[in-house]
mmCIF file of C-alpha atoms in Angstrom:
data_model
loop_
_atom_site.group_PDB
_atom_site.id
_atom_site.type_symbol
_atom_site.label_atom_id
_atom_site.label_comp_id
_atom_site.label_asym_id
_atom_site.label_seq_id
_atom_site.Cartn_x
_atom_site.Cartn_y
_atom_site.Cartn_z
ATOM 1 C CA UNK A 1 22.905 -66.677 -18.962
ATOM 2 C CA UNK A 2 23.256 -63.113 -16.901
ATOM 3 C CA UNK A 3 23.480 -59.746 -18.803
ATOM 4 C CA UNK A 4 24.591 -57.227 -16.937
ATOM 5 C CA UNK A 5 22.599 -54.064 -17.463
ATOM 6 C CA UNK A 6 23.443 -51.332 -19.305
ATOM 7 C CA UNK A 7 25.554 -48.595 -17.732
ATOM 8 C CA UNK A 8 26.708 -46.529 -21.010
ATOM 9 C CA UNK A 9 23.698 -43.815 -20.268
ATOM 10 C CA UNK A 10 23.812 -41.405 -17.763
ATOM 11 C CA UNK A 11 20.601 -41.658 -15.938
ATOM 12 C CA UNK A 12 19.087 -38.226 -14.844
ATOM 13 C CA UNK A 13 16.908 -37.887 -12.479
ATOM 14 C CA UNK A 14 14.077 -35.359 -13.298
ATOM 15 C CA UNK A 15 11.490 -33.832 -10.726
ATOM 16 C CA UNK A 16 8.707 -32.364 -12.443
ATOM 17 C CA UNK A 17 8.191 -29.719 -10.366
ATOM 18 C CA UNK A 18 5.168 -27.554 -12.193
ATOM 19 C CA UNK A 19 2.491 -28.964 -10.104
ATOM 20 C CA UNK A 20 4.222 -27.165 -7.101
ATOM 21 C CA UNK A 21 4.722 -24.397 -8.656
ATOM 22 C CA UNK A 22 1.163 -24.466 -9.671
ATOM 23 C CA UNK A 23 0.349 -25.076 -6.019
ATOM 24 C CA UNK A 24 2.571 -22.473 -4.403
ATOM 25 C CA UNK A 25 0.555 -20.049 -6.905
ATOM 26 C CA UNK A 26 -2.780 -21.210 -5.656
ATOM 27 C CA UNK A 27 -1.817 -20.098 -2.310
ATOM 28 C CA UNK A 28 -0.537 -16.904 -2.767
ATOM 29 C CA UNK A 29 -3.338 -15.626 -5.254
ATOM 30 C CA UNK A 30 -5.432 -17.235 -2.161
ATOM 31 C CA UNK A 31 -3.542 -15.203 0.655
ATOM 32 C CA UNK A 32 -3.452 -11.991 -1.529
ATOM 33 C CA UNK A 33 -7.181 -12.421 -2.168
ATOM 34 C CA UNK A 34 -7.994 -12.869 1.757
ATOM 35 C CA UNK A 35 -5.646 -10.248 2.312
ATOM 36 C CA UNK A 36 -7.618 -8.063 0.713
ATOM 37 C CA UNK A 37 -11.075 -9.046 2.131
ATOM 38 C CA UNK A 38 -9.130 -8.205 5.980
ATOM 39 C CA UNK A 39 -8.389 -5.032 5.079
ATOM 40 C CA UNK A 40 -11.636 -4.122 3.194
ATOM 41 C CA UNK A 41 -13.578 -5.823 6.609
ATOM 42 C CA UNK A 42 -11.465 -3.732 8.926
ATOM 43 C CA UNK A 43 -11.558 0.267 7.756
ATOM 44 C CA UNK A 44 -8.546 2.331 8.392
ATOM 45 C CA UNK A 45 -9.214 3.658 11.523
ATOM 46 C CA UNK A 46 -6.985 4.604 15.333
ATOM 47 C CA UNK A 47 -9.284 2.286 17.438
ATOM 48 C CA UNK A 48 -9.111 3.081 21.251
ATOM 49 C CA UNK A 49 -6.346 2.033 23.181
ATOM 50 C CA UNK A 50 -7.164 -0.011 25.940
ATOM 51 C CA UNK A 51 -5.974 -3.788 26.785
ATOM 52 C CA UNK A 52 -9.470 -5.417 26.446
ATOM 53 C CA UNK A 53 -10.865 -8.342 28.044
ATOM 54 C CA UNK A 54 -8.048 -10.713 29.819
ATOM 55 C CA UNK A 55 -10.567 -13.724 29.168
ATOM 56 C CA UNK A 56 -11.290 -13.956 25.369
ATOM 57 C CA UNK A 57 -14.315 -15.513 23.851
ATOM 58 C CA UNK A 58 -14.768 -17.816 20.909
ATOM 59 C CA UNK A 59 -14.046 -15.715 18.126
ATOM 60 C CA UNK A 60 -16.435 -15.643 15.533
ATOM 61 C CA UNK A 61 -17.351 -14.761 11.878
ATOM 62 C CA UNK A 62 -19.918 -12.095 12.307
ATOM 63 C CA UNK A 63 -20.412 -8.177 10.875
ATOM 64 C CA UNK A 64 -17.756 -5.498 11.272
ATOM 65 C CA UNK A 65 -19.683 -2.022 12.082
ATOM 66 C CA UNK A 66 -16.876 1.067 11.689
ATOM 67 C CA UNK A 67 -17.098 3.991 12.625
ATOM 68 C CA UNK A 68 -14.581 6.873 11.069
ATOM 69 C CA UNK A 69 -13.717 9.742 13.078
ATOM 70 C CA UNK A 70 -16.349 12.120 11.208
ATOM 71 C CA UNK A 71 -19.333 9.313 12.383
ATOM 72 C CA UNK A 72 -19.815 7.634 9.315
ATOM 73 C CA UNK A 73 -20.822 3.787 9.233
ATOM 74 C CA UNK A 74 -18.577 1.646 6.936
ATOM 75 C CA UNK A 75 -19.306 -1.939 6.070
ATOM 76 C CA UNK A 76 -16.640 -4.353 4.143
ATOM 77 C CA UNK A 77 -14.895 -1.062 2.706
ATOM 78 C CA UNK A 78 -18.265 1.079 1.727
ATOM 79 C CA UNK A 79 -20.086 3.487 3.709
ATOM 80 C CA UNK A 80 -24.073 3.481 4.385
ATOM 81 C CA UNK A 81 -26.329 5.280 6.244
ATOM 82 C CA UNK A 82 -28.060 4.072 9.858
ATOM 83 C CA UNK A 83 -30.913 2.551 8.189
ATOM 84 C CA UNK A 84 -29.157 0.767 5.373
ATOM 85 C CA UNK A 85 -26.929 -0.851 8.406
ATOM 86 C CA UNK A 86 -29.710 -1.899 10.574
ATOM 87 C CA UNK A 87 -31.591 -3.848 7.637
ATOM 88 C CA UNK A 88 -28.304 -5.766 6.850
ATOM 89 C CA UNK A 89 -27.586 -6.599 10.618
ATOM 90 C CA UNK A 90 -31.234 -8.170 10.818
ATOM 91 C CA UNK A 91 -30.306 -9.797 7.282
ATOM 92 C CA UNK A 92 -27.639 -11.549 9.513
ATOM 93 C CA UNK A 93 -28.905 -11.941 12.781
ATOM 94 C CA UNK A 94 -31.663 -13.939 11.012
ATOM 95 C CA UNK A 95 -29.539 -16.064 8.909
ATOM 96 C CA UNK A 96 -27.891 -16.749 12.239
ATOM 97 C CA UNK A 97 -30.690 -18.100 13.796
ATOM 98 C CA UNK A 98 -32.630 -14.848 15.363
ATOM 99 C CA UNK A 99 -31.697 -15.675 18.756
ATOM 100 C CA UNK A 100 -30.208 -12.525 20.348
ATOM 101 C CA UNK A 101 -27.283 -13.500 21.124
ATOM 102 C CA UNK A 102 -26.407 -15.668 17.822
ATOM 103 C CA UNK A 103 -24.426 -12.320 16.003
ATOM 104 C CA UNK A 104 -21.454 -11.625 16.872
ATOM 105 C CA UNK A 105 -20.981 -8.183 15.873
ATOM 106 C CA UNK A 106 -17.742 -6.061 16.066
ATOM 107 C CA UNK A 107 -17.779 -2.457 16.183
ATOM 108 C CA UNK A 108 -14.659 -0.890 15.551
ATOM 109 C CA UNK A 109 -14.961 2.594 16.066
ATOM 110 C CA UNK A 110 -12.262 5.438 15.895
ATOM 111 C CA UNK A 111 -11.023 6.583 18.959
ATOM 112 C CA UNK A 112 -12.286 10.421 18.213
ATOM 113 C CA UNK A 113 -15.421 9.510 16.557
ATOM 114 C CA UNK A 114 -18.700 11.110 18.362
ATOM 115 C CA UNK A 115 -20.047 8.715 21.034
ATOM 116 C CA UNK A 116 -23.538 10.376 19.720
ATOM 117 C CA UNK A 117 -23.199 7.808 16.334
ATOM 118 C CA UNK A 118 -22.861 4.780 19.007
ATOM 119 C CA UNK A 119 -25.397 5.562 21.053
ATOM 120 C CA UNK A 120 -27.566 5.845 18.051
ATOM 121 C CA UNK A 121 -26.196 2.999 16.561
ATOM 122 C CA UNK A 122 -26.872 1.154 20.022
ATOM 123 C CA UNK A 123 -30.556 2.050 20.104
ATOM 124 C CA UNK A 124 -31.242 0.886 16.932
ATOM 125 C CA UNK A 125 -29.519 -2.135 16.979
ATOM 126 C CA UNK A 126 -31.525 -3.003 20.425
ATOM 127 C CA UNK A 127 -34.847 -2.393 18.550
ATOM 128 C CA UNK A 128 -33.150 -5.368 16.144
ATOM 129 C CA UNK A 129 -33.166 -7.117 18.340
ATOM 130 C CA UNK A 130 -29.513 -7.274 19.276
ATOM 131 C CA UNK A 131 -28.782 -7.875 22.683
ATOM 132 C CA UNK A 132 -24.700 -7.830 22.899
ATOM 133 C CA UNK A 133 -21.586 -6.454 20.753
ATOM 134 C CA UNK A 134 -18.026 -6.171 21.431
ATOM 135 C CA UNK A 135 -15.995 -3.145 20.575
ATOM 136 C CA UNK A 136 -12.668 -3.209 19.100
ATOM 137 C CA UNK A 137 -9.871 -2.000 20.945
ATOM 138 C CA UNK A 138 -5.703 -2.236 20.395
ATOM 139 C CA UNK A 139 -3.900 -2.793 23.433
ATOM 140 C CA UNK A 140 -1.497 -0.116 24.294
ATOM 141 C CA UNK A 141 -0.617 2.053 27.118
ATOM 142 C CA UNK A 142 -3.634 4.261 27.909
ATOM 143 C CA UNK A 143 -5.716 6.406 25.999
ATOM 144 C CA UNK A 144 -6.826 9.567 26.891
ATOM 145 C CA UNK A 145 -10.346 8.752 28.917
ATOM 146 C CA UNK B 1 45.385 -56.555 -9.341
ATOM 147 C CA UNK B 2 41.925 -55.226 -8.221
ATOM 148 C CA UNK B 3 39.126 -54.385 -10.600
ATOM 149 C CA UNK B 4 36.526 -52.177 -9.746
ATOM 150 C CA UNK B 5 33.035 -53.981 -9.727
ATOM 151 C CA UNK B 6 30.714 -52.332 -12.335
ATOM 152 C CA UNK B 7 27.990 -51.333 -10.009
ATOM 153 C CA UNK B 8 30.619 -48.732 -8.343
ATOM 154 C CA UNK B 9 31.729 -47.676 -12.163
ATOM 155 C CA UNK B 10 27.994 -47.242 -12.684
ATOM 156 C CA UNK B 11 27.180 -45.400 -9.972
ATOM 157 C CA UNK B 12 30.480 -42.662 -10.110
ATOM 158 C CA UNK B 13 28.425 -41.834 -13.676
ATOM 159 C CA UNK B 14 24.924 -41.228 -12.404
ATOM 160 C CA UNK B 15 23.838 -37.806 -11.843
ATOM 161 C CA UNK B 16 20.886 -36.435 -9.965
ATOM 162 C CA UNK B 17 19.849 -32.965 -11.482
ATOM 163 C CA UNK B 18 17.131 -30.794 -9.583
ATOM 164 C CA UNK B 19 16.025 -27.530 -11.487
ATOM 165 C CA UNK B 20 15.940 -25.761 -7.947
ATOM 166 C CA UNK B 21 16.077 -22.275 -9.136
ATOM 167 C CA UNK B 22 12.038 -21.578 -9.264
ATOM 168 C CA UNK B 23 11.143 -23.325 -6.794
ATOM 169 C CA UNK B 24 13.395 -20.787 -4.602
ATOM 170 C CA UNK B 25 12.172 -17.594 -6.864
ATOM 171 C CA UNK B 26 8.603 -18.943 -5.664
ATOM 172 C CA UNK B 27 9.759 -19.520 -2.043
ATOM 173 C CA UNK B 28 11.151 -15.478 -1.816
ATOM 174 C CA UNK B 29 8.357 -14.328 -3.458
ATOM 175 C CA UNK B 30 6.205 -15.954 -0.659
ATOM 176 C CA UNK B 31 8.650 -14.471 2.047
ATOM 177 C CA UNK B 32 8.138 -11.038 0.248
ATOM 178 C CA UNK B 33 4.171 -11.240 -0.055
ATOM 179 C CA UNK B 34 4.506 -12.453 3.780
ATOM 180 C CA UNK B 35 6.669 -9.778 5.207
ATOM 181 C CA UNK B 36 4.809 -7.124 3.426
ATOM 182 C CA UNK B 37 1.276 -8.190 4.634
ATOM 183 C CA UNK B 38 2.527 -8.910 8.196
ATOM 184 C CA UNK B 39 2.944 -5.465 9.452
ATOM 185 C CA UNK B 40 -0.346 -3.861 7.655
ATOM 186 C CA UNK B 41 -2.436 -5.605 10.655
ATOM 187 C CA UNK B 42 -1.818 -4.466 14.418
ATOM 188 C CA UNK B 43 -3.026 -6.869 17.102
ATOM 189 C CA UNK B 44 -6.207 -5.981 17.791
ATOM 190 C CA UNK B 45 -8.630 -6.879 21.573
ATOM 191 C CA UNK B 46 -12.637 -6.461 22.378
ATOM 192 C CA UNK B 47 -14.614 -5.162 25.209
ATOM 193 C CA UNK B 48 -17.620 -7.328 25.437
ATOM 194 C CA UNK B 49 -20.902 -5.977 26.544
ATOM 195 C CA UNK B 50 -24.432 -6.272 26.698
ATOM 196 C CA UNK B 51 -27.281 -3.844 25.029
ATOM 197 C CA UNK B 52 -30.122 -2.409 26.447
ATOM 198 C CA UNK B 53 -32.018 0.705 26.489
ATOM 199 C CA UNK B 54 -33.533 2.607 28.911
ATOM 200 C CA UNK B 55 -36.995 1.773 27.962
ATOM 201 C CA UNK B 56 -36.572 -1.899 28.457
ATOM 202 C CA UNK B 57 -38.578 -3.019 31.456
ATOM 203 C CA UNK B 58 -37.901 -7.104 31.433
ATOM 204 C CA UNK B 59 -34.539 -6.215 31.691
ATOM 205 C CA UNK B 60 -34.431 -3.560 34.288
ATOM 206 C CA UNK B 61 -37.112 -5.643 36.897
ATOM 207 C CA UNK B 62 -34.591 -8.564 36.358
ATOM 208 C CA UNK B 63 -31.446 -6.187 37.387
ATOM 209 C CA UNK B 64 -31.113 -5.515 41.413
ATOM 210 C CA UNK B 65 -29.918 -2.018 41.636
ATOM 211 C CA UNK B 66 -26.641 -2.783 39.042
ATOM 212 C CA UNK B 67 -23.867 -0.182 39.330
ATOM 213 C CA UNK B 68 -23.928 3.273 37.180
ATOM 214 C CA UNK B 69 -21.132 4.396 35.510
ATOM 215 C CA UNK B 70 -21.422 7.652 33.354
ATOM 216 C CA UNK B 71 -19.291 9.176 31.017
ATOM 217 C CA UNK B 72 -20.006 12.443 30.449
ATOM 218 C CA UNK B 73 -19.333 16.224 30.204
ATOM 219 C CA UNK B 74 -18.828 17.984 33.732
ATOM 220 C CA UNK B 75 -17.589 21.579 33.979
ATOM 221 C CA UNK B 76 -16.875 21.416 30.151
ATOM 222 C CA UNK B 77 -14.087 18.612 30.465
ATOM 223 C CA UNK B 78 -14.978 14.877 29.727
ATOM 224 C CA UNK B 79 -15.095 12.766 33.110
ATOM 225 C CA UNK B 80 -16.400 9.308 34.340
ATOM 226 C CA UNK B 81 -19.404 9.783 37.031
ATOM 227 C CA UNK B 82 -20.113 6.856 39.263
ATOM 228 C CA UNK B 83 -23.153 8.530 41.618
ATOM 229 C CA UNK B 84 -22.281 11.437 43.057
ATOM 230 C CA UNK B 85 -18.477 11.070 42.157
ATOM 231 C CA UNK B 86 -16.743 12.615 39.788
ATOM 232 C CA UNK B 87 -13.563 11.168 38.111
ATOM 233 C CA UNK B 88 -11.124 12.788 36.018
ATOM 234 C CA UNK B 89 -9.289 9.484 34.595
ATOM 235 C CA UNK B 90 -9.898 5.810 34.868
ATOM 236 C CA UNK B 91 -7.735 4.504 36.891
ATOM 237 C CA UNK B 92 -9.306 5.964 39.782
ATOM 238 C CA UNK B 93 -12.598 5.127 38.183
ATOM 239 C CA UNK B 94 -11.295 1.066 38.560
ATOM 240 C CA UNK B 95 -10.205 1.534 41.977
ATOM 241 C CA UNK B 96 -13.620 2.745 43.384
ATOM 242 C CA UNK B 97 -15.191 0.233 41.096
ATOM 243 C CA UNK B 98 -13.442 -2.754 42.613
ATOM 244 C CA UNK B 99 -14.380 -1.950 46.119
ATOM 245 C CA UNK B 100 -18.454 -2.051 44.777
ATOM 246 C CA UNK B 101 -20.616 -5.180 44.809
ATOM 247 C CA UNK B 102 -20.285 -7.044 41.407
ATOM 248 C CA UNK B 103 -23.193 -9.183 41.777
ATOM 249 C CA UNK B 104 -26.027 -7.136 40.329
ATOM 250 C CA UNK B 105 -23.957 -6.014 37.092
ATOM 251 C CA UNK B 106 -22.855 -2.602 35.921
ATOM 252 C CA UNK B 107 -24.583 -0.230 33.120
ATOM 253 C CA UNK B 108 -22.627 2.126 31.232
ATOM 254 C CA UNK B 109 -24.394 5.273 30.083
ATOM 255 C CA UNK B 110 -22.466 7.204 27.847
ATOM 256 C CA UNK B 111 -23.223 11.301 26.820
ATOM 257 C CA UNK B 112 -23.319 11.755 23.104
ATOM 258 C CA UNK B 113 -20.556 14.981 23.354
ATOM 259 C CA UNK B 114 -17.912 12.734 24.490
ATOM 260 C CA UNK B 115 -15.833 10.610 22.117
ATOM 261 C CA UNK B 116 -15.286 6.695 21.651
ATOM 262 C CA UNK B 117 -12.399 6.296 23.954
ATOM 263 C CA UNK B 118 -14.194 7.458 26.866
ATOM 264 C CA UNK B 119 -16.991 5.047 25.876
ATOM 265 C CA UNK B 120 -13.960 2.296 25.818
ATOM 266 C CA UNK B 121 -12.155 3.218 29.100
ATOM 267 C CA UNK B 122 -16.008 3.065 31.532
ATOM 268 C CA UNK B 123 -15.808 -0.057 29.709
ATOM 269 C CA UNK B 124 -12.763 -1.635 29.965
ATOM 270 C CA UNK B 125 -12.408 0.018 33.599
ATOM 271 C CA UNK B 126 -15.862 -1.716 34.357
ATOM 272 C CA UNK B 127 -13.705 -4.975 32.688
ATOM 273 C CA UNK B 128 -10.644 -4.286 34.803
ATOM 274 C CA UNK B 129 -12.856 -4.043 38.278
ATOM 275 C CA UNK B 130 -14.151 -7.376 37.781
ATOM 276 C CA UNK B 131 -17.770 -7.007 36.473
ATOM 277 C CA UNK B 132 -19.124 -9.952 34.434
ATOM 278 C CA UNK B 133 -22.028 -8.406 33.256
ATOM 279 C CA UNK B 134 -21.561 -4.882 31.852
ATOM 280 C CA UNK B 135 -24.134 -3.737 29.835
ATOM 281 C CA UNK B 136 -24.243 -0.331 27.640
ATOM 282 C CA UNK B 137 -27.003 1.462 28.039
ATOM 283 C CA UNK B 138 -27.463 4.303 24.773
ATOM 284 C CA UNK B 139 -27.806 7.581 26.739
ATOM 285 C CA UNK B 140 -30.966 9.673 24.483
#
């Protein structure tokens, strides 16, 4: 004997949709979060305004020296003095292996800021034992050098 | 007479229901937080270079006679001096450079009463003339 099936009900289909929700959540707390760490990493500052190198390197996670107009030093938001600077670049370039050219290390200095605090800066990173650094520019038509 | 079959009758009363209306508040809010963050970051380049300082000797017996570039004070005004020539902006800076022999490098030496940007255009002009190895040398 066939019974045919039951088609009083209404059948509804439901999509739980919580875990996405959940998910979509994650992300954004995760992009506000990293948001955050960018803009603590890179200070508020009028970088010079040149075009930079045509050929790029590999980009890679290193330390982010800036330098505000008035010559201080600011790391991920806070400022320190030369010395304090220097011990946490060796801190890195020996976690990185101690070769001298295993850091990469950014400065990003303001455009105005005294070239006195970079050459400084420079010196003392050599005696580190750093041996190359790029500094950060943002394409535009021309500065003023 | 024609009957309809009761798999059609069955499916005329099925309904699909999607609660869509969070998933879209989520979706805007994401567009929002996007939008927002997108224009707090301007695109940002590097000027690659080496370090040294005058007092290192393995490094300067290894360089043949590399190229000078200074950036400096002269008569009061901030210039770029390559030798015994003076230049007032960096464009003619490049052009001289260009015509120079690349193969031994180029140093930069930059005076500590000039600011950053003249530190960034002797390098980027040093960049622009075709130098692979530009290294900034911290003027005392």
């Amino acid at each position: 004997m066939r019974i045919a099936p039951d088609h009083s009900g209404e059948r509804i289909m439901d999509v739980d949709l919580t875990p996405m929700i959940d998910v979509v959540f994650l992300l954004i707390i995760f992009f506000m979060a990293t948001a955050q760490f960018a803009r603590l990493t890179k200070a508020d500052i009028e970088l010079p305004r040149e075009q930079g190198e045509t050929q790029r390197a590999e980009e890679a996670s290193g330390v982010v020296i800036n330098i505000s107009p008035a010559g201080e030093l600011i790391v991920d938001g806070d400022s320190y003095s030369l010395d304090r600077v220097v011990a946490m670049v060796k801190v890195e370039l020996k976690r990185a292996g101690g070769a001298p050219g295993a850091l990469d290390l950014l400065i990003r200095a303001d455009k105005d800021a005294p070239a006195s605090v970079v050459n400084t800066l420079a010196d003392r990173l050599v005696e580190a034992g750093v041996r190359s650094w790029r500094l950060g520019t943002e394409p535009g038509s021309g500065g003023g050098a | 007479m024609r009957f309809a079959s009761p798999k059609q009758s069955a499916a005329r009363r099925t309904m699909l229901r999607l609660q869509l209306t969070s998933m879209i508040d989520v979706i805007f809010l994401l567009l929002i937080f996007f939008m927002t963050t997108t224009t707090l970051s301007s695109p940002e380049s590097r000027l690659s270079t080496g370090l040294q300082t005058e007092r290192d000797d393995s490094a300067r017996a290894a360089d043949f006679q590399p190229q000078v570039v200074e950036a400096r004070l002269v008569d009061g005004a901030p210039a770029f001096v390559l030798g015994q020539r003076v230049f007032r902006d960096k464009a003619s800076l490049t052009r001289t450079l260009r015509e120079l022999p690349k193969e031994a490098g180029v140093f930069v030496r930059v005076s500590g009463d000039v600011r950053v940007e003249w530190v960034a255009g002797a390098l980027q002009s040093c960049e622009d003339a075709g130098f692979a190895r530009v290294n900034y040398v911290p003027a005392k």
